[in-house]
PDB file of C-alpha atoms in Angstrom:
ATOM      1  CA  MET A 172     -15.441  12.600 -30.626  1.00 49.00           C
ATOM      2  CA  GLY A 173     -11.823  12.768 -29.095  1.00 47.00           C
ATOM      3  CA  THR A 174     -10.825  16.042 -31.367  1.00 45.00           C
ATOM      4  CA  THR A 175     -14.133  17.846 -30.355  1.00 43.00           C
ATOM      5  CA  LEU A 176     -13.400  16.773 -26.638  1.00 43.00           C
ATOM      6  CA  PHE A 177     -10.126  18.052 -26.041  1.00 41.00           C
ATOM      7  CA  GLY A 178     -10.875  21.228 -28.308  1.00 42.00           C
ATOM      8  CA  CYS A 179     -13.694  21.800 -25.918  1.00 41.00           C
ATOM      9  CA  CYS A 180     -12.163  21.184 -22.753  1.00 39.00           C
ATOM     10  CA  SER A 181      -8.726  23.749 -24.252  1.00 40.00           C
ATOM     11  CA  PHE A 182     -11.257  26.631 -24.966  1.00 37.00           C
ATOM     12  CA  SER A 183     -13.209  26.238 -21.976  1.00 39.00           C
ATOM     13  CA  TRP A 184     -10.105  26.540 -20.059  1.00 39.00           C
ATOM     14  CA  ARG A 185      -9.049  29.596 -21.418  1.00 42.00           C
ATOM     15  CA  CYS A 186     -12.127  30.907 -20.907  1.00 38.00           C
ATOM     16  CA  TYR A 187     -12.320  29.838 -17.325  1.00 38.00           C
ATOM     17  CA  ARG A 188      -8.920  31.960 -16.901  1.00 41.00           C
ATOM     18  CA  LYS A 189     -10.061  35.031 -18.542  1.00 41.00           C
ATOM     19  CA  ILE A 190     -13.237  34.508 -15.923  1.00 39.00           C
ATOM     20  CA  ASP A 191     -10.609  33.865 -13.181  1.00 41.00           C
ATOM     21  CA  ARG A 192      -8.890  37.264 -13.988  1.00 42.00           C
ATOM     22  CA  CYS A 193     -12.112  39.385 -14.362  1.00 40.00           C
ATOM     23  CA  GLN A 194     -12.938  38.203 -10.748  1.00 43.00           C
ATOM     24  CA  HIS A 195      -9.585  38.844  -9.864  1.00 43.00           C
ATOM     25  CA  ALA A 196      -9.504  42.390 -11.078  1.00 41.00           C
ATOM     26  CA  SER A 197     -13.051  43.125  -9.251  1.00 41.00           C
ATOM     27  CA  VAL A 198     -11.377  41.934  -5.770  1.00 41.00           C
ATOM     28  CA  GLU A 199      -8.283  44.456  -6.596  1.00 43.00           C
ATOM     29  CA  ASN A 200     -10.022  47.354  -7.983  1.00 42.00           C
ATOM     30  CA  GLY A 201     -13.013  47.481  -5.624  1.00 43.00           C
ATOM     31  CA  ILE A 202     -15.669  47.508  -8.671  1.00 41.00           C
ATOM     32  CA  SER A 203     -18.300  44.942 -10.107  1.00 41.00           C
ATOM     33  CA  ARG A 204     -17.008  42.028 -12.070  1.00 44.00           C
ATOM     34  CA  ILE A 205     -18.903  43.167 -15.023  1.00 39.00           C
ATOM     35  CA  LYS A 206     -16.992  46.481 -15.568  1.00 41.00           C
ATOM     36  CA  ALA A 207     -13.989  45.131 -14.307  1.00 41.00           C
ATOM     37  CA  CYS A 208     -14.236  42.887 -17.636  1.00 42.00           C
ATOM     38  CA  SER A 209     -15.641  45.229 -20.075  1.00 40.00           C
ATOM     39  CA  LYS A 210     -12.666  48.051 -18.565  1.00 42.00           C
ATOM     40  CA  ASN A 211     -10.081  45.315 -19.417  1.00 45.00           C
ATOM     41  CA  GLY A 212     -11.844  44.247 -22.837  1.00 44.00           C
ATOM     42  CA  GLU A 213     -12.668  40.565 -21.851  1.00 44.00           C
ATOM     43  CA  THR A 214     -16.595  40.886 -22.370  1.00 42.00           C
ATOM     44  CA  GLU A 215     -16.523  37.998 -24.255  1.00 42.00           C
ATOM     45  CA  CYS A 216     -15.964  36.099 -20.729  1.00 37.00           C
ATOM     46  CA  PHE A 217     -19.234  36.429 -20.359  1.00 38.00           C
ATOM     47  CA  SER A 218     -20.697  35.505 -23.518  1.00 39.00           C
ATOM     48  CA  ALA A 219     -18.390  32.371 -23.088  1.00 39.00           C
ATOM     49  CA  ALA A 220     -19.729  31.789 -19.015  1.00 40.00           C
ATOM     50  CA  GLY A 221     -22.706  29.786 -20.958  1.00 44.00           C
ATOM     51  CA  LEU A 222     -20.990  28.353 -23.126  1.00 38.00           C
ATOM     52  CA  LEU A 223     -18.840  27.026 -20.646  1.00 37.00           C
ATOM     53  CA  LYS A 224     -21.431  25.846 -18.794  1.00 42.00           C
ATOM     54  CA  ARG A 225     -22.639  23.751 -21.769  1.00 43.00           C
ATOM     55  CA  ARG A 226     -19.271  22.620 -22.902  1.00 43.00           C
ATOM     56  CA  THR A 227     -18.607  21.309 -19.217  1.00 42.00           C
ATOM     57  CA  ALA A 228     -21.787  19.550 -18.882  1.00 39.00           C
ATOM     58  CA  LEU A 229     -20.893  18.056 -22.605  1.00 38.00           C
ATOM     59  CA  VAL A 230     -17.366  17.066 -21.293  1.00 38.00           C
ATOM     60  CA  PHE A 231     -19.152  15.320 -17.659  1.00 40.00           C
ATOM     61  CA  GLY A 232     -21.500  13.511 -19.891  1.00 41.00           C
ATOM     62  CA  VAL A 233     -18.831  11.846 -21.825  1.00 37.00           C
ATOM     63  CA  SER A 234     -17.146  11.328 -19.194  1.00 39.00           C
ATOM     64  CA  LEU A 235     -19.607   8.463 -18.056  1.00 41.00           C
ATOM     65  CA  ILE A 236     -18.971   6.562 -21.703  1.00 42.00           C
ATOM     66  CA  SER A 237     -16.255   4.117 -21.087  1.00 40.00           C
ATOM     67  CA  PRO A 238     -12.741   5.381 -21.288  1.00 39.00           C
ATOM     68  CA  SER A 239     -12.203   1.898 -23.513  1.00 42.00           C
ATOM     69  CA  VAL A 240     -14.693   3.332 -25.971  1.00 39.00           C
ATOM     70  CA  LEU A 241     -13.104   7.137 -25.959  1.00 36.00           C
ATOM     71  CA  LEU A 242     -10.114   6.638 -26.291  1.00 38.00           C
ATOM     72  CA  GLY A 243     -10.116   3.728 -28.872  1.00 43.00           C
ATOM     73  CA  PHE A 244      -8.399   1.210 -26.228  1.00 38.00           C
ATOM     74  CA  SER A 245      -9.826  -2.219 -26.426  1.00 42.00           C
ATOM     75  CA  GLU A 246     -10.625  -3.771 -22.762  1.00 43.00           C
ATOM     76  CA  GLU A 247      -7.621  -5.690 -22.776  1.00 42.00           C
ATOM     77  CA  GLY A 248      -5.294  -2.600 -23.844  1.00 42.00           C
ATOM     78  CA  LEU A 249      -7.168  -0.147 -20.895  1.00 37.00           C
ATOM     79  CA  ALA A 250      -6.113  -3.031 -18.668  1.00 41.00           C
ATOM     80  CA  ALA A 251      -2.527  -2.767 -19.495  1.00 38.00           C
ATOM     81  CA  VAL A 252      -2.337   0.637 -19.214  1.00 35.00           C
ATOM     82  CA  LYS A 253      -3.820   0.797 -15.749  1.00 38.00           C
ATOM     83  CA  GLN A 254      -1.393  -1.571 -14.730  1.00 38.00           C
ATOM     84  CA  GLY A 255       1.484   0.647 -16.007  1.00 37.00           C
ATOM     85  CA  LEU A 256       0.288   3.618 -13.572  1.00 36.00           C
ATOM     86  CA  LEU A 257       0.019   1.142 -10.608  1.00 38.00           C
ATOM     87  CA  ALA A 258       2.686   2.100  -7.763  1.00 39.00           C
ATOM     88  CA  GLY A 259       2.819   1.751  -4.381  1.00 43.00           C
ATOM     89  CA  ARG A 260      -0.144   0.770  -2.362  1.00 50.00           C
ATOM     90  CA  ILE A 261      -2.132  -1.801  -4.167  1.00 63.00           C
ATOM     91  CA  PRO A 262      -4.885  -3.605  -3.659  1.00 71.00           C
ATOM     92  CA  GLY A 263      -4.349  -7.370  -3.077  1.00 88.00           C
ATOM     93  CA  LEU A 264      -6.882  -9.039  -1.068  1.00 93.00           C
ATOM     94  CA  SER A 265      -9.183 -12.126  -1.997  1.00 94.00           C
ATOM     95  CA  GLU A 266     -12.755 -12.161  -1.442  1.00 94.00           C
ATOM     96  CA  PRO A 267     -13.668 -13.528   1.789  1.00 95.00           C
ATOM     97  CA  ASP A 268     -14.260 -17.773   2.133  1.00 96.00           C
ATOM     98  CA  GLU A 269     -16.484 -19.638   3.995  1.00 95.00           C
ATOM     99  CA  GLN A 270     -14.807 -18.885   7.269  1.00 95.00           C
ATOM    100  CA  GLY A 271     -14.869 -14.997   6.474  1.00 96.00           C
ATOM    101  CA  TRP A 272     -10.920 -15.044   5.542  1.00 98.00           C
ATOM    102  CA  ARG A 273      -9.471 -13.360   2.837  1.00 97.00           C
ATOM    103  CA  THR A 274      -6.078 -13.755   1.677  1.00 97.00           C
ATOM    104  CA  TYR A 275      -3.394 -10.832   1.113  1.00 97.00           C
ATOM    105  CA  ARG A 276      -0.843 -11.823  -1.887  1.00 97.00           C
ATOM    106  CA  ARG A 277       1.543  -8.759  -2.740  1.00 95.00           C
ATOM    107  CA  PRO A 278       0.948  -7.850  -5.970  1.00 92.00           C
ATOM    108  CA  ASP A 279       4.071  -8.199  -8.811  1.00 88.00           C
ATOM    109  CA  GLU A 280       3.348  -4.514  -9.878  1.00 83.00           C
ATOM    110  CA  LYS A 281       3.368  -3.085  -6.345  1.00 83.00           C
ATOM    111  CA  SER A 282       6.187  -0.942  -6.099  1.00 74.00           C
ATOM    112  CA  GLY A 283       9.290  -0.976  -3.663  1.00 66.00           C
ATOM    113  CA  GLY A 284      12.440  -2.250  -3.225  1.00 56.00           C
ATOM    114  CA  HIS A 285      15.839  -0.833  -1.107  1.00 49.00           C
ATOM    115  CA  GLY A 286      18.519   0.292  -3.107  1.00 50.00           C
ATOM    116  CA  VAL A 287      19.905   0.461  -6.630  1.00 41.00           C
ATOM    117  CA  GLY A 288      20.113  -3.201  -8.322  1.00 47.00           C
ATOM    118  CA  TRP A 289      17.926  -5.219  -6.055  1.00 60.00           C
ATOM    119  CA  SER A 290      15.817  -7.377  -7.735  1.00 69.00           C
ATOM    120  CA  PRO A 291      11.827  -7.083  -7.353  1.00 79.00           C
ATOM    121  CA  ILE A 292      10.840  -8.408  -4.223  1.00 89.00           C
ATOM    122  CA  ILE A 293       9.452 -12.169  -4.312  1.00 92.00           C
ATOM    123  CA  PRO A 294       5.723 -11.892  -3.057  1.00 95.00           C
ATOM    124  CA  TYR A 295       4.522 -13.117  -0.099  1.00 97.00           C
ATOM    125  CA  ALA A 296       0.977 -14.039   1.279  1.00 98.00           C
ATOM    126  CA  PHE A 297      -1.048 -14.378   4.240  1.00 98.00           C
ATOM    127  CA  SER A 298      -4.698 -14.744   5.458  1.00 98.00           C
ATOM    128  CA  VAL A 299      -6.777 -12.050   7.864  1.00 98.00           C
ATOM    129  CA  PRO A 300      -9.817 -11.965   8.779  1.00 97.00           C
ATOM    130  CA  GLN A 301     -12.070  -9.915   6.678  1.00 95.00           C
ATOM    131  CA  ASP A 302     -12.713  -6.960   9.001  1.00 96.00           C
ATOM    132  CA  TRP A 303      -8.738  -6.509   8.733  1.00 97.00           C
ATOM    133  CA  GLU A 304      -7.673  -3.528   6.378  1.00 95.00           C
ATOM    134  CA  GLU A 305      -4.490  -2.713   5.287  1.00 94.00           C
ATOM    135  CA  VAL A 306      -2.805   0.623   6.465  1.00 93.00           C
ATOM    136  CA  PRO A 307      -0.698   2.546   4.950  1.00 89.00           C
ATOM    137  CA  VAL A 308       2.842   3.048   5.381  1.00 85.00           C
ATOM    138  CA  SER A 309       5.357   6.099   5.525  1.00 75.00           C
ATOM    139  CA  ILE A 310       8.993   6.112   5.247  1.00 66.00           C
ATOM    140  CA  ALA A 311       8.966   8.059   8.596  1.00 64.00           C
ATOM    141  CA  ASP A 312       7.744   4.559  10.127  1.00 64.00           C
ATOM    142  CA  LEU A 313      10.001   3.108  12.528  1.00 56.00           C
ATOM    143  CA  GLY A 314      11.598   0.957  10.298  1.00 52.00           C
ATOM    144  CA  GLY A 315      11.844   3.507   7.290  1.00 52.00           C
ATOM    145  CA  THR A 316      11.401   1.868   3.752  1.00 58.00           C
ATOM    146  CA  GLU A 317      12.255  -1.491   5.031  1.00 84.00           C
ATOM    147  CA  ILE A 318       8.212  -1.679   6.394  1.00 89.00           C
ATOM    148  CA  ASP A 319       7.027  -2.870   3.506  1.00 91.00           C
ATOM    149  CA  LEU A 320       3.154  -3.704   4.444  1.00 93.00           C
ATOM    150  CA  ARG A 321       0.988  -2.923   7.191  1.00 95.00           C
ATOM    151  CA  PHE A 322      -2.770  -4.043   8.364  1.00 97.00           C
ATOM    152  CA  ALA A 323      -4.351  -3.519  11.326  1.00 98.00           C
ATOM    153  CA  ASN A 324      -8.098  -3.824  13.174  1.00 98.00           C
ATOM    154  CA  SER A 325      -8.772  -1.599  16.054  1.00 97.00           C
ATOM    155  CA  LYS A 326     -10.087  -4.485  18.024  1.00 97.00           C
ATOM    156  CA  GLU A 327      -7.722  -7.779  17.482  1.00 98.00           C
ATOM    157  CA  GLY A 328      -4.143  -6.312  16.781  1.00 98.00           C
ATOM    158  CA  ARG A 329      -1.961  -5.359  13.966  1.00 97.00           C
ATOM    159  CA  LEU A 330       0.591  -6.699  12.015  1.00 98.00           C
ATOM    160  CA  PHE A 331       3.755  -5.514   9.647  1.00 95.00           C
ATOM    161  CA  VAL A 332       6.295  -6.742   7.036  1.00 95.00           C
ATOM    162  CA  ILE A 333       9.716  -5.864   7.033  1.00 92.00           C
ATOM    163  CA  VAL A 334      11.583  -7.143   4.020  1.00 91.00           C
ATOM    164  CA  ALA A 335      15.196  -6.314   4.386  1.00 87.00           C
ATOM    165  CA  PRO A 336      18.464  -7.085   2.347  1.00 85.00           C
ATOM    166  CA  VAL A 337      20.114 -10.058   3.789  1.00 84.00           C
ATOM    167  CA  LEU A 338      23.724  -7.962   2.987  1.00 81.00           C
ATOM    168  CA  ARG A 339      22.874  -6.083   6.315  1.00 78.00           C
ATOM    169  CA  PHE A 340      23.668  -9.006   7.937  1.00 76.00           C
ATOM    170  CA  ALA A 341      25.675 -11.157   5.847  1.00 77.00           C
ATOM    171  CA  ASP A 342      27.955 -10.878   2.865  1.00 79.00           C
ATOM    172  CA  ASN A 343      28.280 -14.154   1.390  1.00 81.00           C
ATOM    173  CA  LEU A 344      24.711 -14.993   0.676  1.00 82.00           C
ATOM    174  CA  GLY A 345      24.408 -14.533  -2.558  1.00 80.00           C
ATOM    175  CA  ASP A 346      20.845 -13.985  -4.242  1.00 84.00           C
ATOM    176  CA  ASN A 347      19.152 -17.372  -3.275  1.00 87.00           C
ATOM    177  CA  ALA A 348      19.631 -16.876   0.500  1.00 91.00           C
ATOM    178  CA  LYS A 349      18.275 -19.665   2.735  1.00 93.00           C
ATOM    179  CA  ILE A 350      17.261 -18.466   6.359  1.00 95.00           C
ATOM    180  CA  GLU A 351      19.347 -21.633   7.612  1.00 94.00           C
ATOM    181  CA  LEU A 352      22.306 -19.973   5.926  1.00 90.00           C
ATOM    182  CA  ILE A 353      22.048 -16.806   8.124  1.00 90.00           C
ATOM    183  CA  GLY A 354      21.954 -18.825  11.574  1.00 91.00           C
ATOM    184  CA  PRO A 355      19.842 -20.707  13.954  1.00 95.00           C
ATOM    185  CA  PRO A 356      16.793 -19.547  14.993  1.00 97.00           C
ATOM    186  CA  ASP A 357      18.622 -18.160  18.455  1.00 96.00           C
ATOM    187  CA  LYS A 358      20.859 -16.170  16.353  1.00 93.00           C
ATOM    188  CA  VAL A 359      18.321 -14.744  13.799  1.00 93.00           C
ATOM    189  CA  ILE A 360      15.782 -13.745  17.031  1.00 95.00           C
ATOM    190  CA  SER A 361      18.568 -12.135  19.148  1.00 94.00           C
ATOM    191  CA  ALA A 362      19.782 -10.329  15.271  1.00 90.00           C
ATOM    192  CA  PHE A 363      16.458  -9.784  13.722  1.00 90.00           C
ATOM    193  CA  GLY A 364      14.397  -9.579  17.001  1.00 92.00           C
ATOM    194  CA  PRO A 365      15.227  -5.351  17.984  1.00 90.00           C
ATOM    195  CA  GLU A 366      14.016  -4.886  14.239  1.00 85.00           C
ATOM    196  CA  VAL A 367      10.656  -5.688  15.619  1.00 90.00           C
ATOM    197  CA  ILE A 368      10.096  -4.570  19.191  1.00 91.00           C
ATOM    198  CA  GLY A 369      12.912  -1.929  19.027  1.00 88.00           C
ATOM    199  CA  GLU A 370      14.857  -3.225  22.000  1.00 91.00           C
ATOM    200  CA  ASN A 371      16.726  -6.286  22.782  1.00 93.00           C
ATOM    201  CA  VAL A 372      15.134  -9.955  23.167  1.00 95.00           C
ATOM    202  CA  GLU A 373      16.608 -11.009  25.916  1.00 93.00           C
ATOM    203  CA  GLY A 374      14.110 -12.698  28.421  1.00 94.00           C
ATOM    204  CA  LYS A 375      10.883 -11.946  26.294  1.00 96.00           C
ATOM    205  CA  VAL A 376      11.080 -15.291  23.782  1.00 97.00           C
ATOM    206  CA  LEU A 377       8.587 -17.533  25.084  1.00 97.00           C
ATOM    207  CA  SER A 378       9.160 -20.160  22.268  1.00 97.00           C
ATOM    208  CA  MET A 379      11.075 -21.019  18.934  1.00 97.00           C
ATOM    209  CA  ASN A 380       9.800 -23.298  16.390  1.00 97.00           C
ATOM    210  CA  VAL A 381      10.857 -24.432  12.660  1.00 98.00           C
ATOM    211  CA  THR A 382       9.016 -25.343  10.157  1.00 98.00           C
ATOM    212  CA  GLU A 383       8.919 -26.063   6.447  1.00 97.00           C
ATOM    213  CA  HIS A 384       6.688 -25.240   3.513  1.00 97.00           C
ATOM    214  CA  SER A 385       7.254 -25.730  -0.539  1.00 95.00           C
ATOM    215  CA  GLY A 386      10.755 -26.409   0.457  1.00 95.00           C
ATOM    216  CA  ARG A 387      11.521 -22.967   2.097  1.00 97.00           C
ATOM    217  CA  THR A 388      11.913 -23.008   6.062  1.00 98.00           C
ATOM    218  CA  TYR A 389      10.387 -20.568   8.352  1.00 98.00           C
ATOM    219  CA  TYR A 390      11.590 -19.852  11.947  1.00 98.00           C
ATOM    220  CA  GLN A 391       8.382 -18.597  14.220  1.00 98.00           C
ATOM    221  CA  PHE A 392       8.831 -16.700  17.644  1.00 98.00           C
ATOM    222  CA  GLU A 393       6.210 -15.789  20.322  1.00 98.00           C
ATOM    223  CA  LEU A 394       7.565 -13.256  22.197  1.00 97.00           C
ATOM    224  CA  GLU A 395       5.906 -11.411  25.900  1.00 91.00           C
ATOM    225  CA  PRO A 396       5.983  -8.954  26.291  1.00 88.00           C
ATOM    226  CA  PRO A 397       5.463  -6.993  24.101  1.00 90.00           C
ATOM    227  CA  HIS A 398       3.150  -9.192  22.562  1.00 96.00           C
ATOM    228  CA  VAL A 399       4.383 -10.353  18.954  1.00 97.00           C
ATOM    229  CA  LEU A 400       4.465 -13.316  16.716  1.00 98.00           C
ATOM    230  CA  ILE A 401       7.382 -13.034  14.209  1.00 98.00           C
ATOM    231  CA  THR A 402       7.715 -15.604  10.774  1.00 98.00           C
ATOM    232  CA  ALA A 403      10.733 -15.062   9.597  1.00 97.00           C
ATOM    233  CA  THR A 404      12.090 -16.875   6.421  1.00 97.00           C
ATOM    234  CA  ALA A 405      14.499 -15.450   3.665  1.00 95.00           C
ATOM    235  CA  ALA A 406      14.178 -15.712  -0.088  1.00 94.00           C
ATOM    236  CA  GLY A 407      16.311 -14.357  -2.992  1.00 91.00           C
ATOM    237  CA  ASN A 408      18.298 -11.520  -1.495  1.00 88.00           C
ATOM    238  CA  ARG A 409      16.255 -10.621   0.937  1.00 90.00           C
ATOM    239  CA  LEU A 410      15.093 -11.279   4.825  1.00 92.00           C
ATOM    240  CA  TYR A 411      11.164 -11.530   5.529  1.00 95.00           C
ATOM    241  CA  LEU A 412       9.842 -10.667   8.999  1.00 96.00           C
ATOM    242  CA  PHE A 413       6.266 -11.461   9.486  1.00 98.00           C
ATOM    243  CA  ASN A 414       5.289  -9.621  12.419  1.00 97.00           C
ATOM    244  CA  VAL A 415       1.551 -10.041  14.318  1.00 98.00           C
ATOM    245  CA  THR A 416       1.125  -7.798  17.396  1.00 97.00           C
ATOM    246  CA  ALA A 417      -1.479  -6.614  19.508  1.00 97.00           C
ATOM    247  CA  ASN A 418      -1.834  -5.508  23.302  1.00 96.00           C
ATOM    248  CA  GLY A 419      -2.878  -7.434  26.593  1.00 96.00           C
ATOM    249  CA  LEU A 420      -6.598  -7.558  26.140  1.00 97.00           C
ATOM    250  CA  GLN A 421      -6.479  -8.229  22.048  1.00 98.00           C
ATOM    251  CA  TRP A 422      -3.825 -11.013  23.005  1.00 97.00           C
ATOM    252  CA  LYS A 423      -5.881 -12.387  25.396  1.00 96.00           C
ATOM    253  CA  ARG A 424      -9.211 -12.335  23.754  1.00 97.00           C
ATOM    254  CA  HIS A 425      -8.000 -12.979  20.151  1.00 98.00           C
ATOM    255  CA  TYR A 426      -4.846 -15.308  20.386  1.00 98.00           C
ATOM    256  CA  LYS A 427      -6.282 -18.120  18.380  1.00 98.00           C
ATOM    257  CA  ASP A 428      -6.995 -15.808  15.137  1.00 98.00           C
ATOM    258  CA  LEU A 429      -3.547 -13.984  15.856  1.00 98.00           C
ATOM    259  CA  LYS A 430      -1.633 -17.003  15.919  1.00 98.00           C
ATOM    260  CA  LYS A 431      -3.629 -18.332  12.744  1.00 98.00           C
ATOM    261  CA  ILE A 432      -2.260 -15.086  10.835  1.00 98.00           C
ATOM    262  CA  ALA A 433       1.218 -15.998  12.069  1.00 98.00           C
ATOM    263  CA  ASP A 434       1.274 -19.340  11.079  1.00 98.00           C
ATOM    264  CA  SER A 435      -0.287 -18.314   7.315  1.00 98.00           C
ATOM    265  CA  PHE A 436       2.513 -16.547   6.294  1.00 98.00           C
ATOM    266  CA  ARG A 437       4.408 -17.721   3.136  1.00 98.00           C
ATOM    267  CA  VAL A 438       6.673 -16.270   0.393  1.00 97.00           C
ATOM    268  CA  VAL A 439       4.946 -17.529  -2.480  1.00 92.00           C
TER     269      VAL A 439
END
């Protein structure tokens, strides 16, 4: 079946190219397509056109058959092929829980990384209300390729994740960095806060807290203005900055949920 299918596609494409040339000739010469074809000795295009339609229909019909049947893959093999093609933005959200919240976990297969020789990014996870959605990241964004992920809800706020090599800030942390080795909370927010808000953070830090989960330390900050919650930690050879922000009205109406999102961030 595979041989017939590809032979059909090849024939249809050749015929299509002939038809295309016929049409082009009719436009350039100001005569009908039939005459142009006849003049160029390509009358067979029209006799083939009907066959093209029939064979095109066959191709579309065959395409409804499971790809695993057509190509001879098992379902497991097909899954492996699909995984090999995944790159960049890959869905990582769970189904909503009983409270309507979903958990995002950075897929292991997602592309990313900064600089030749860097190890794969250690996955991270967080929770968002079910109506928050992933937003495509562009290398033209402020922060460039170090912004690994964006999420947003137009009524509630937005978040983004910065994943930066620790070598930007210290050269003696090795490949198993800890946030404590980078510095205490006040030093970290002074050094990395501008990465988030684009300006000096002096006088803007409302609170600083230190928490620990599964042996990893997290620094948590609240800044105002602008309204932003920052969760910082380190893992492997990278620093993670998880940032939840909103405008004044969103902050007032949805602070509880925004704080819950910020508190949910974990490197897994």
